[in-house]
PDB file of C-alpha atoms in Angstrom:
ATOM      1  CA  ALA S 586      -0.173   0.040  -0.238  1.00 57.00           C
ATOM      2  CA  SER S 587       3.054   2.299   0.255  1.00 68.00           C
ATOM      3  CA  GLU S 588       4.448   2.084  -2.211  1.00 72.00           C
ATOM      4  CA  LEU S 589       1.572   1.565  -4.901  1.00 65.00           C
ATOM      5  CA  PRO S 590      -1.449   3.957  -2.853  1.00 70.00           C
ATOM      6  CA  VAL S 591      -3.554   4.738  -5.816  1.00 67.00           C
ATOM      7  CA  ASN S 592      -4.479   1.021  -5.671  1.00 62.00           C
ATOM      8  CA  LEU S 593      -6.395   1.760  -2.909  1.00 66.00           C
ATOM      9  CA  LEU S 594      -8.771   3.169  -5.156  1.00 64.00           C
ATOM     10  CA  MET S 595     -12.381   1.355  -4.478  1.00 63.00           C
ATOM     11  CA  SER S 596     -10.606  -1.088  -2.849  1.00 63.00           C
ATOM     12  CA  GLY S 597     -13.393  -0.920  -0.486  1.00 68.00           C
ATOM     13  CA  PRO S 598     -16.647  -2.368  -3.175  1.00 73.00           C
ATOM     14  CA  ALA S 599     -13.383  -4.379  -4.734  1.00 76.00           C
ATOM     15  CA  GLY S 600     -12.907  -6.366  -1.196  1.00 83.00           C
ATOM     16  CA  GLY S 601     -16.606  -7.072  -1.268  1.00 88.00           C
ATOM     17  CA  VAL S 602     -16.617  -8.763  -4.553  1.00 91.00           C
ATOM     18  CA  ALA S 603     -13.392 -10.944  -4.071  1.00 89.00           C
ATOM     19  CA  GLY S 604     -15.288 -11.762  -0.990  1.00 91.00           C
ATOM     20  CA  ALA S 605     -18.720 -12.435  -2.169  1.00 92.00           C
ATOM     21  CA  ALA S 606     -16.454 -14.838  -5.719  1.00 93.00           C
ATOM     22  CA  TRP S 607     -14.495 -16.304  -2.519  1.00 93.00           C
ATOM     23  CA  VAL S 608     -17.513 -17.594  -0.233  1.00 93.00           C
ATOM     24  CA  CYS S 609     -19.643 -18.378  -3.764  1.00 94.00           C
ATOM     25  CA  GLY S 610     -16.807 -20.515  -4.891  1.00 93.00           C
ATOM     26  CA  GLN S 611     -16.899 -22.332  -2.137  1.00 93.00           C
ATOM     27  CA  ALA S 612     -20.950 -23.060  -2.288  1.00 92.00           C
ATOM     28  CA  GLY S 613     -19.829 -24.064  -6.202  1.00 94.00           C
ATOM     29  CA  TYR S 614     -21.466 -21.124  -7.698  1.00 95.00           C
ATOM     30  CA  LYS S 615     -18.271 -19.274 -10.259  1.00 95.00           C
ATOM     31  CA  ASN S 616     -20.736 -17.039 -12.279  1.00 96.00           C
ATOM     32  CA  LEU S 617     -22.441 -13.985 -10.319  1.00 96.00           C
ATOM     33  CA  LEU S 618     -23.595 -10.998 -10.685  1.00 96.00           C
ATOM     34  CA  THR S 619     -23.049  -8.634  -7.156  1.00 96.00           C
ATOM     35  CA  LEU S 620     -24.602  -5.937  -5.435  1.00 96.00           C
ATOM     36  CA  ASP S 621     -23.203  -3.905  -2.919  1.00 95.00           C
ATOM     37  CA  MET S 622     -25.762  -1.434  -1.603  1.00 95.00           C
ATOM     38  CA  GLY S 623     -25.218   0.877   0.925  1.00 92.00           C
ATOM     39  CA  GLY S 624     -26.227   3.862   1.901  1.00 91.00           C
ATOM     40  CA  THR S 625     -25.862   6.520  -0.363  1.00 90.00           C
ATOM     41  CA  SER S 626     -24.766   4.204  -3.946  1.00 91.00           C
ATOM     42  CA  THR S 627     -24.610   0.681  -5.536  1.00 94.00           C
ATOM     43  CA  ASP S 628     -21.623  -1.070  -6.783  1.00 92.00           C
ATOM     44  CA  VAL S 629     -21.804  -4.058  -9.142  1.00 94.00           C
ATOM     45  CA  ALA S 630     -20.040  -5.799 -11.013  1.00 93.00           C
ATOM     46  CA  MET S 631     -19.247  -9.217 -12.380  1.00 94.00           C
ATOM     47  CA  VAL S 632     -17.538 -12.720 -11.799  1.00 95.00           C
ATOM     48  CA  ARG S 633     -17.601 -15.451 -14.573  1.00 94.00           C
ATOM     49  CA  ASN S 634     -15.801 -18.839 -14.492  1.00 93.00           C
ATOM     50  CA  GLY S 635     -14.510 -17.567 -11.085  1.00 92.00           C
ATOM     51  CA  ARG S 636     -12.453 -14.649 -12.278  1.00 90.00           C
ATOM     52  CA  ILE S 637     -13.502 -10.891 -11.817  1.00 87.00           C
ATOM     53  CA  ASN S 638     -14.042  -9.247 -14.514  1.00 78.00           C
ATOM     54  CA  THR S 639     -11.367  -6.223 -14.858  1.00 77.00           C
ATOM     55  CA  ARG S 640     -10.502  -2.972 -16.467  1.00 74.00           C
ATOM     56  CA  ARG S 641      -7.181  -0.473 -17.070  1.00 74.00           C
ATOM     57  CA  GLU S 642      -8.225   2.694 -15.724  1.00 71.00           C
ATOM     58  CA  THR S 643     -10.292   3.771 -12.535  1.00 69.00           C
ATOM     59  CA  ARG S 644     -12.752   6.297 -12.397  1.00 66.00           C
ATOM     60  CA  VAL S 645     -13.119   8.398  -9.280  1.00 61.00           C
ATOM     61  CA  GLY S 646     -16.018  11.781  -9.573  1.00 61.00           C
ATOM     62  CA  ASP S 647     -14.378  13.326 -12.401  1.00 71.00           C
ATOM     63  CA  LEU S 648     -10.560  11.807 -12.286  1.00 71.00           C
ATOM     64  CA  VAL S 649      -9.594   9.045 -13.760  1.00 76.00           C
ATOM     65  CA  VAL S 650      -6.548   7.102 -12.552  1.00 73.00           C
ATOM     66  CA  ARG S 651      -5.036   4.617 -15.760  1.00 73.00           C
ATOM     67  CA  ALA S 652      -4.574   2.084 -13.504  1.00 68.00           C
ATOM     68  CA  GLN S 653      -6.201  -1.902 -12.940  1.00 69.00           C
ATOM     69  CA  ALA S 654      -8.805  -2.102 -11.334  1.00 69.00           C
ATOM     70  CA  LEU S 655     -11.349  -4.654 -10.714  1.00 78.00           C
ATOM     71  CA  ASP S 656     -15.078  -3.428 -13.135  1.00 79.00           C
ATOM     72  CA  VAL S 657     -16.729  -2.244 -10.958  1.00 85.00           C
ATOM     73  CA  HIS S 658     -19.653   0.189 -12.084  1.00 85.00           C
ATOM     74  CA  THR S 659     -21.902   2.546  -8.982  1.00 87.00           C
ATOM     75  CA  VAL S 660     -24.727   4.161  -9.837  1.00 91.00           C
ATOM     76  CA  GLY S 661     -26.520   6.540  -7.231  1.00 90.00           C
ATOM     77  CA  ALA S 662     -28.890   4.189  -5.028  1.00 94.00           C
ATOM     78  CA  GLY S 663     -29.002   4.115  -1.596  1.00 94.00           C
ATOM     79  CA  GLY S 664     -30.824   3.514   1.907  1.00 95.00           C
ATOM     80  CA  GLY S 665     -30.671   7.148   2.053  1.00 95.00           C
ATOM     81  CA  SER S 666     -31.215   8.050  -1.489  1.00 96.00           C
ATOM     82  CA  ILE S 667     -33.954  10.503  -1.616  1.00 97.00           C
ATOM     83  CA  ALA S 668     -37.452  10.647  -3.215  1.00 97.00           C
ATOM     84  CA  LYS S 669     -38.383  13.494  -5.040  1.00 96.00           C
ATOM     85  CA  VAL S 670     -41.222  14.485  -7.287  1.00 96.00           C
ATOM     86  CA  PRO S 671     -39.837  17.776  -8.557  1.00 93.00           C
ATOM     87  CA  ALA S 672     -42.739  20.805  -9.792  1.00 88.00           C
ATOM     88  CA  LEU S 673     -41.686  20.933 -13.906  1.00 89.00           C
ATOM     89  CA  THR S 674     -42.281  17.252 -14.376  1.00 90.00           C
ATOM     90  CA  LYS S 675     -44.476  16.742 -11.205  1.00 90.00           C
ATOM     91  CA  ALA S 676     -42.778  12.626 -11.719  1.00 94.00           C
ATOM     92  CA  LEU S 677     -41.686  10.956  -8.940  1.00 96.00           C
ATOM     93  CA  ARG S 678     -37.604  10.938  -9.023  1.00 96.00           C
ATOM     94  CA  VAL S 679     -35.169   8.726  -6.479  1.00 95.00           C
ATOM     95  CA  GLY S 680     -31.255   9.832  -6.682  1.00 88.00           C
ATOM     96  CA  PRO S 681     -28.425  10.577  -6.896  1.00 90.00           C
ATOM     97  CA  GLU S 682     -29.431  12.874  -3.594  1.00 93.00           C
ATOM     98  CA  SER S 683     -28.479  11.099  -0.391  1.00 93.00           C
ATOM     99  CA  ALA S 684     -29.593  11.945   2.583  1.00 93.00           C
ATOM    100  CA  GLY S 685     -26.101  10.637   4.205  1.00 87.00           C
ATOM    101  CA  ALA S 686     -24.635   9.297   7.480  1.00 84.00           C
ATOM    102  CA  SER S 687     -26.145  12.646   8.731  1.00 86.00           C
ATOM    103  CA  PRO S 688     -28.921  13.575   9.670  1.00 91.00           C
ATOM    104  CA  GLY S 689     -29.609   9.917   7.325  1.00 93.00           C
ATOM    105  CA  PRO S 690     -33.097   8.843   6.824  1.00 96.00           C
ATOM    106  CA  ALA S 691     -36.068  10.578   8.350  1.00 96.00           C
ATOM    107  CA  CYS S 692     -36.657   6.569  10.029  1.00 95.00           C
ATOM    108  CA  TYR S 693     -33.546   7.198  11.445  1.00 94.00           C
ATOM    109  CA  GLY S 694     -34.922   9.698  14.269  1.00 92.00           C
ATOM    110  CA  LYS S 695     -31.698  11.749  13.958  1.00 92.00           C
ATOM    111  CA  GLY S 696     -33.282  14.833  12.196  1.00 92.00           C
ATOM    112  CA  GLY S 697     -34.180  14.138   8.545  1.00 93.00           C
ATOM    113  CA  GLU S 698     -36.777  15.242   7.358  1.00 94.00           C
ATOM    114  CA  ALA S 699     -36.540  14.327   3.320  1.00 96.00           C
ATOM    115  CA  PRO S 700     -38.261  10.897   2.288  1.00 97.00           C
ATOM    116  CA  THR S 701     -35.505   7.877   1.639  1.00 97.00           C
ATOM    117  CA  VAL S 702     -35.198   4.530   0.334  1.00 97.00           C
ATOM    118  CA  SER S 703     -34.893   3.796   4.088  1.00 96.00           C
ATOM    119  CA  ASP S 704     -38.180   5.732   5.245  1.00 97.00           C
ATOM    120  CA  ALA S 705     -39.661   3.389   1.826  1.00 97.00           C
ATOM    121  CA  ASN S 706     -38.891   0.095   3.798  1.00 97.00           C
ATOM    122  CA  PHE S 707     -39.658   1.087   6.619  1.00 96.00           C
ATOM    123  CA  VAL S 708     -43.139   2.392   5.446  1.00 96.00           C
ATOM    124  CA  LEU S 709     -43.350  -1.138   3.888  1.00 96.00           C
ATOM    125  CA  GLY S 710     -42.437  -3.580   6.877  1.00 94.00           C
ATOM    126  CA  ASN S 711     -39.061  -4.204   5.141  1.00 94.00           C
ATOM    127  CA  LEU S 712     -37.793  -3.386   8.287  1.00 93.00           C
ATOM    128  CA  PRO S 713     -38.570  -4.424  12.255  1.00 91.00           C
ATOM    129  CA  LYS S 714     -40.547  -2.060  14.044  1.00 88.00           C
ATOM    130  CA  ARG S 715     -38.264  -3.102  17.107  1.00 89.00           C
ATOM    131  CA  GLY S 716     -35.423  -1.304  14.828  1.00 85.00           C
ATOM    132  CA  LEU S 717     -31.497  -2.768  14.274  1.00 85.00           C
ATOM    133  CA  LEU S 718     -28.831  -4.283  15.706  1.00 83.00           C
ATOM    134  CA  GLY S 719     -31.311  -6.429  18.007  1.00 84.00           C
ATOM    135  CA  GLY S 720     -33.440  -3.307  18.963  1.00 82.00           C
ATOM    136  CA  ASP S 721     -30.580  -1.165  20.127  1.00 86.00           C
ATOM    137  CA  PHE S 722     -30.844   1.334  17.242  1.00 89.00           C
ATOM    138  CA  THR S 723     -34.642   2.400  17.307  1.00 91.00           C
ATOM    139  CA  LEU S 724     -36.263   4.238  14.417  1.00 94.00           C
ATOM    140  CA  ASP S 725     -38.969   6.292  13.946  1.00 94.00           C
ATOM    141  CA  GLU S 726     -42.258   5.415  12.186  1.00 94.00           C
ATOM    142  CA  GLY S 727     -43.933   8.258  12.981  1.00 95.00           C
ATOM    143  CA  ALA S 728     -41.158  10.518  10.656  1.00 96.00           C
ATOM    144  CA  ALA S 729     -41.038   8.032   7.658  1.00 96.00           C
ATOM    145  CA  LYS S 730     -44.787   8.177   7.150  1.00 97.00           C
ATOM    146  CA  LYS S 731     -44.326  11.831   7.720  1.00 97.00           C
ATOM    147  CA  ALA S 732     -41.414  11.932   5.213  1.00 97.00           C
ATOM    148  CA  VAL S 733     -43.258   9.671   2.494  1.00 98.00           C
ATOM    149  CA  GLN S 734     -46.173  11.522   2.541  1.00 97.00           C
ATOM    150  CA  THR S 735     -44.614  14.529   1.251  1.00 96.00           C
ATOM    151  CA  VAL S 736     -44.264  12.829  -2.291  1.00 96.00           C
ATOM    152  CA  ALA S 737     -47.525  11.169  -1.721  1.00 97.00           C
ATOM    153  CA  ASP S 738     -49.689  13.896  -1.668  1.00 96.00           C
ATOM    154  CA  PRO S 739     -48.400  15.636  -5.015  1.00 95.00           C
ATOM    155  CA  LEU S 740     -49.137  12.151  -6.749  1.00 95.00           C
ATOM    156  CA  GLN S 741     -52.196  11.361  -5.523  1.00 95.00           C
ATOM    157  CA  LEU S 742     -50.767   8.312  -3.612  1.00 96.00           C
ATOM    158  CA  SER S 743     -51.520   7.046  -0.357  1.00 97.00           C
ATOM    159  CA  VAL S 744     -48.498   6.887   1.951  1.00 97.00           C
ATOM    160  CA  GLU S 745     -48.316   3.183   0.629  1.00 97.00           C
ATOM    161  CA  GLU S 746     -48.156   3.567  -2.768  1.00 97.00           C
ATOM    162  CA  ALA S 747     -45.699   6.089  -2.917  1.00 97.00           C
ATOM    163  CA  ALA S 748     -43.322   3.884  -0.598  1.00 97.00           C
ATOM    164  CA  GLU S 749     -44.267   0.916  -3.263  1.00 97.00           C
ATOM    165  CA  GLY S 750     -43.061   3.563  -5.885  1.00 97.00           C
ATOM    166  CA  ILE S 751     -39.604   4.487  -4.225  1.00 97.00           C
ATOM    167  CA  ILE S 752     -38.590   1.311  -3.849  1.00 97.00           C
ATOM    168  CA  ASP S 753     -39.754   0.475  -7.615  1.00 97.00           C
ATOM    169  CA  ILE S 754     -37.343   3.210  -9.131  1.00 97.00           C
ATOM    170  CA  VAL S 755     -34.651   2.749  -7.275  1.00 97.00           C
ATOM    171  CA  ASN S 756     -34.507  -1.441  -7.894  1.00 97.00           C
ATOM    172  CA  GLU S 757     -35.030  -0.196 -11.937  1.00 96.00           C
ATOM    173  CA  ASN S 758     -31.948   1.857 -11.272  1.00 95.00           C
ATOM    174  CA  MET S 759     -30.028  -1.263  -9.614  1.00 96.00           C
ATOM    175  CA  PHE S 760     -31.630  -3.209 -12.496  1.00 96.00           C
ATOM    176  CA  GLY S 761     -30.041  -0.666 -14.916  1.00 95.00           C
ATOM    177  CA  ALA S 762     -26.033  -0.926 -13.419  1.00 94.00           C
ATOM    178  CA  LEU S 763     -26.085  -4.656 -13.446  1.00 96.00           C
ATOM    179  CA  ARG S 764     -27.333  -4.584 -17.159  1.00 95.00           C
ATOM    180  CA  VAL S 765     -24.348  -2.694 -17.995  1.00 92.00           C
ATOM    181  CA  VAL S 766     -22.105  -5.081 -15.974  1.00 91.00           C
ATOM    182  CA  SER S 767     -23.396  -7.892 -18.034  1.00 94.00           C
ATOM    183  CA  VAL S 768     -26.104  -7.372 -20.973  1.00 95.00           C
ATOM    184  CA  GLU S 769     -24.238  -4.631 -22.774  1.00 93.00           C
ATOM    185  CA  GLN S 770     -21.076  -6.747 -21.747  1.00 91.00           C
ATOM    186  CA  GLY S 771     -23.526  -9.069 -23.901  1.00 94.00           C
ATOM    187  CA  PHE S 772     -23.565 -12.008 -21.111  1.00 96.00           C
ATOM    188  CA  ASP S 773     -27.011 -13.113 -20.170  1.00 96.00           C
ATOM    189  CA  PRO S 774     -28.112 -12.036 -16.664  1.00 96.00           C
ATOM    190  CA  ARG S 775     -30.243 -15.690 -16.046  1.00 96.00           C
ATOM    191  CA  GLU S 776     -26.759 -17.494 -16.330  1.00 96.00           C
ATOM    192  CA  PHE S 777     -25.420 -16.026 -12.884  1.00 96.00           C
ATOM    193  CA  ALA S 778     -26.636 -16.250  -9.786  1.00 96.00           C
ATOM    194  CA  LEU S 779     -27.129 -12.673  -8.240  1.00 97.00           C
ATOM    195  CA  VAL S 780     -25.412 -12.105  -5.344  1.00 97.00           C
ATOM    196  CA  PRO S 781     -26.011  -9.479  -2.263  1.00 96.00           C
ATOM    197  CA  PHE S 782     -24.257  -7.569   0.226  1.00 95.00           C
ATOM    198  CA  GLY S 783     -24.159  -4.247   1.762  1.00 91.00           C
ATOM    199  CA  GLY S 784     -25.823  -2.541   4.687  1.00 89.00           C
ATOM    200  CA  ALA S 785     -29.359  -2.655   2.113  1.00 92.00           C
ATOM    201  CA  GLY S 786     -28.361  -5.552  -1.132  1.00 94.00           C
ATOM    202  CA  ALA S 787     -30.210  -8.336   0.663  1.00 94.00           C
ATOM    203  CA  LEU S 788     -33.948  -6.021   1.090  1.00 95.00           C
ATOM    204  CA  HIS S 789     -33.589  -5.452  -2.426  1.00 97.00           C
ATOM    205  CA  ALA S 790     -32.141  -8.570  -3.588  1.00 96.00           C
ATOM    206  CA  CYS S 791     -35.163 -11.202  -4.906  1.00 96.00           C
ATOM    207  CA  ALA S 792     -36.738  -8.150  -7.012  1.00 96.00           C
ATOM    208  CA  ILE S 793     -34.138  -7.367  -8.659  1.00 97.00           C
ATOM    209  CA  ALA S 794     -32.946 -11.227  -9.186  1.00 97.00           C
ATOM    210  CA  LYS S 795     -36.738 -10.904 -10.981  1.00 96.00           C
ATOM    211  CA  LEU S 796     -36.390  -8.356 -13.128  1.00 95.00           C
ATOM    212  CA  MET S 797     -32.902  -9.525 -14.185  1.00 95.00           C
ATOM    213  CA  GLY S 798     -34.195 -13.374 -14.415  1.00 95.00           C
ATOM    214  CA  SER S 799     -31.310 -14.262 -12.056  1.00 94.00           C
ATOM    215  CA  TRP S 800     -31.199 -17.496 -10.174  1.00 93.00           C
ATOM    216  CA  PRO S 801     -30.381 -17.925  -7.058  1.00 96.00           C
ATOM    217  CA  VAL S 802     -29.964 -15.569  -5.133  1.00 96.00           C
ATOM    218  CA  VAL S 803     -26.800 -16.341  -2.827  1.00 95.00           C
ATOM    219  CA  VAL S 804     -26.480 -13.505   0.717  1.00 94.00           C
ATOM    220  CA  PRO S 805     -23.248 -14.463   2.031  1.00 89.00           C
ATOM    221  CA  PRO S 806     -23.366 -15.258   5.776  1.00 81.00           C
TER     222      PRO S 806
END
């Protein structure tokens, strides 16, 4: 690391892909599409015949670094991605703006007011009402519903219907990212297992696998 620090760029997402390839390889799955969904973004990659695709350059924001790296594609879709209804289009959008860790989603109860993917998941019952971390991290149901209501009202939908719309859109965004590393490279995603990880990957994996036609969904322990 001290001799070639450039190799540390994107090492976090790359580490997740390498770990998924190893775990699934032990289970006999060699063709994988990985889905690393965090709070702000989702990183996707392909593993074919047990080998992770690589590329000759890495892009970080507007900076292009000509150093070999794993071929990880990033899209602005995460648990903190903010939903909105622009006045011009009157159509629901999700991301790429994120509530981040502070204040975070409204359901975290830390002052966030913008509706996020996590709030939509909580409204739909995809997150436990007792909270996270075995109940040590409590979630604010009232704040989540109030936040989602801000996009439900202009769309003339119920809170639950607006939450479903938020989830459908963010799933489509991640579906598009997975197509970049599979279909646009000439590969059929139906021949690959989907491997979700990260803070929110497993919450969305089955819906995305249905869109992709990928089977099975393998959630690493």
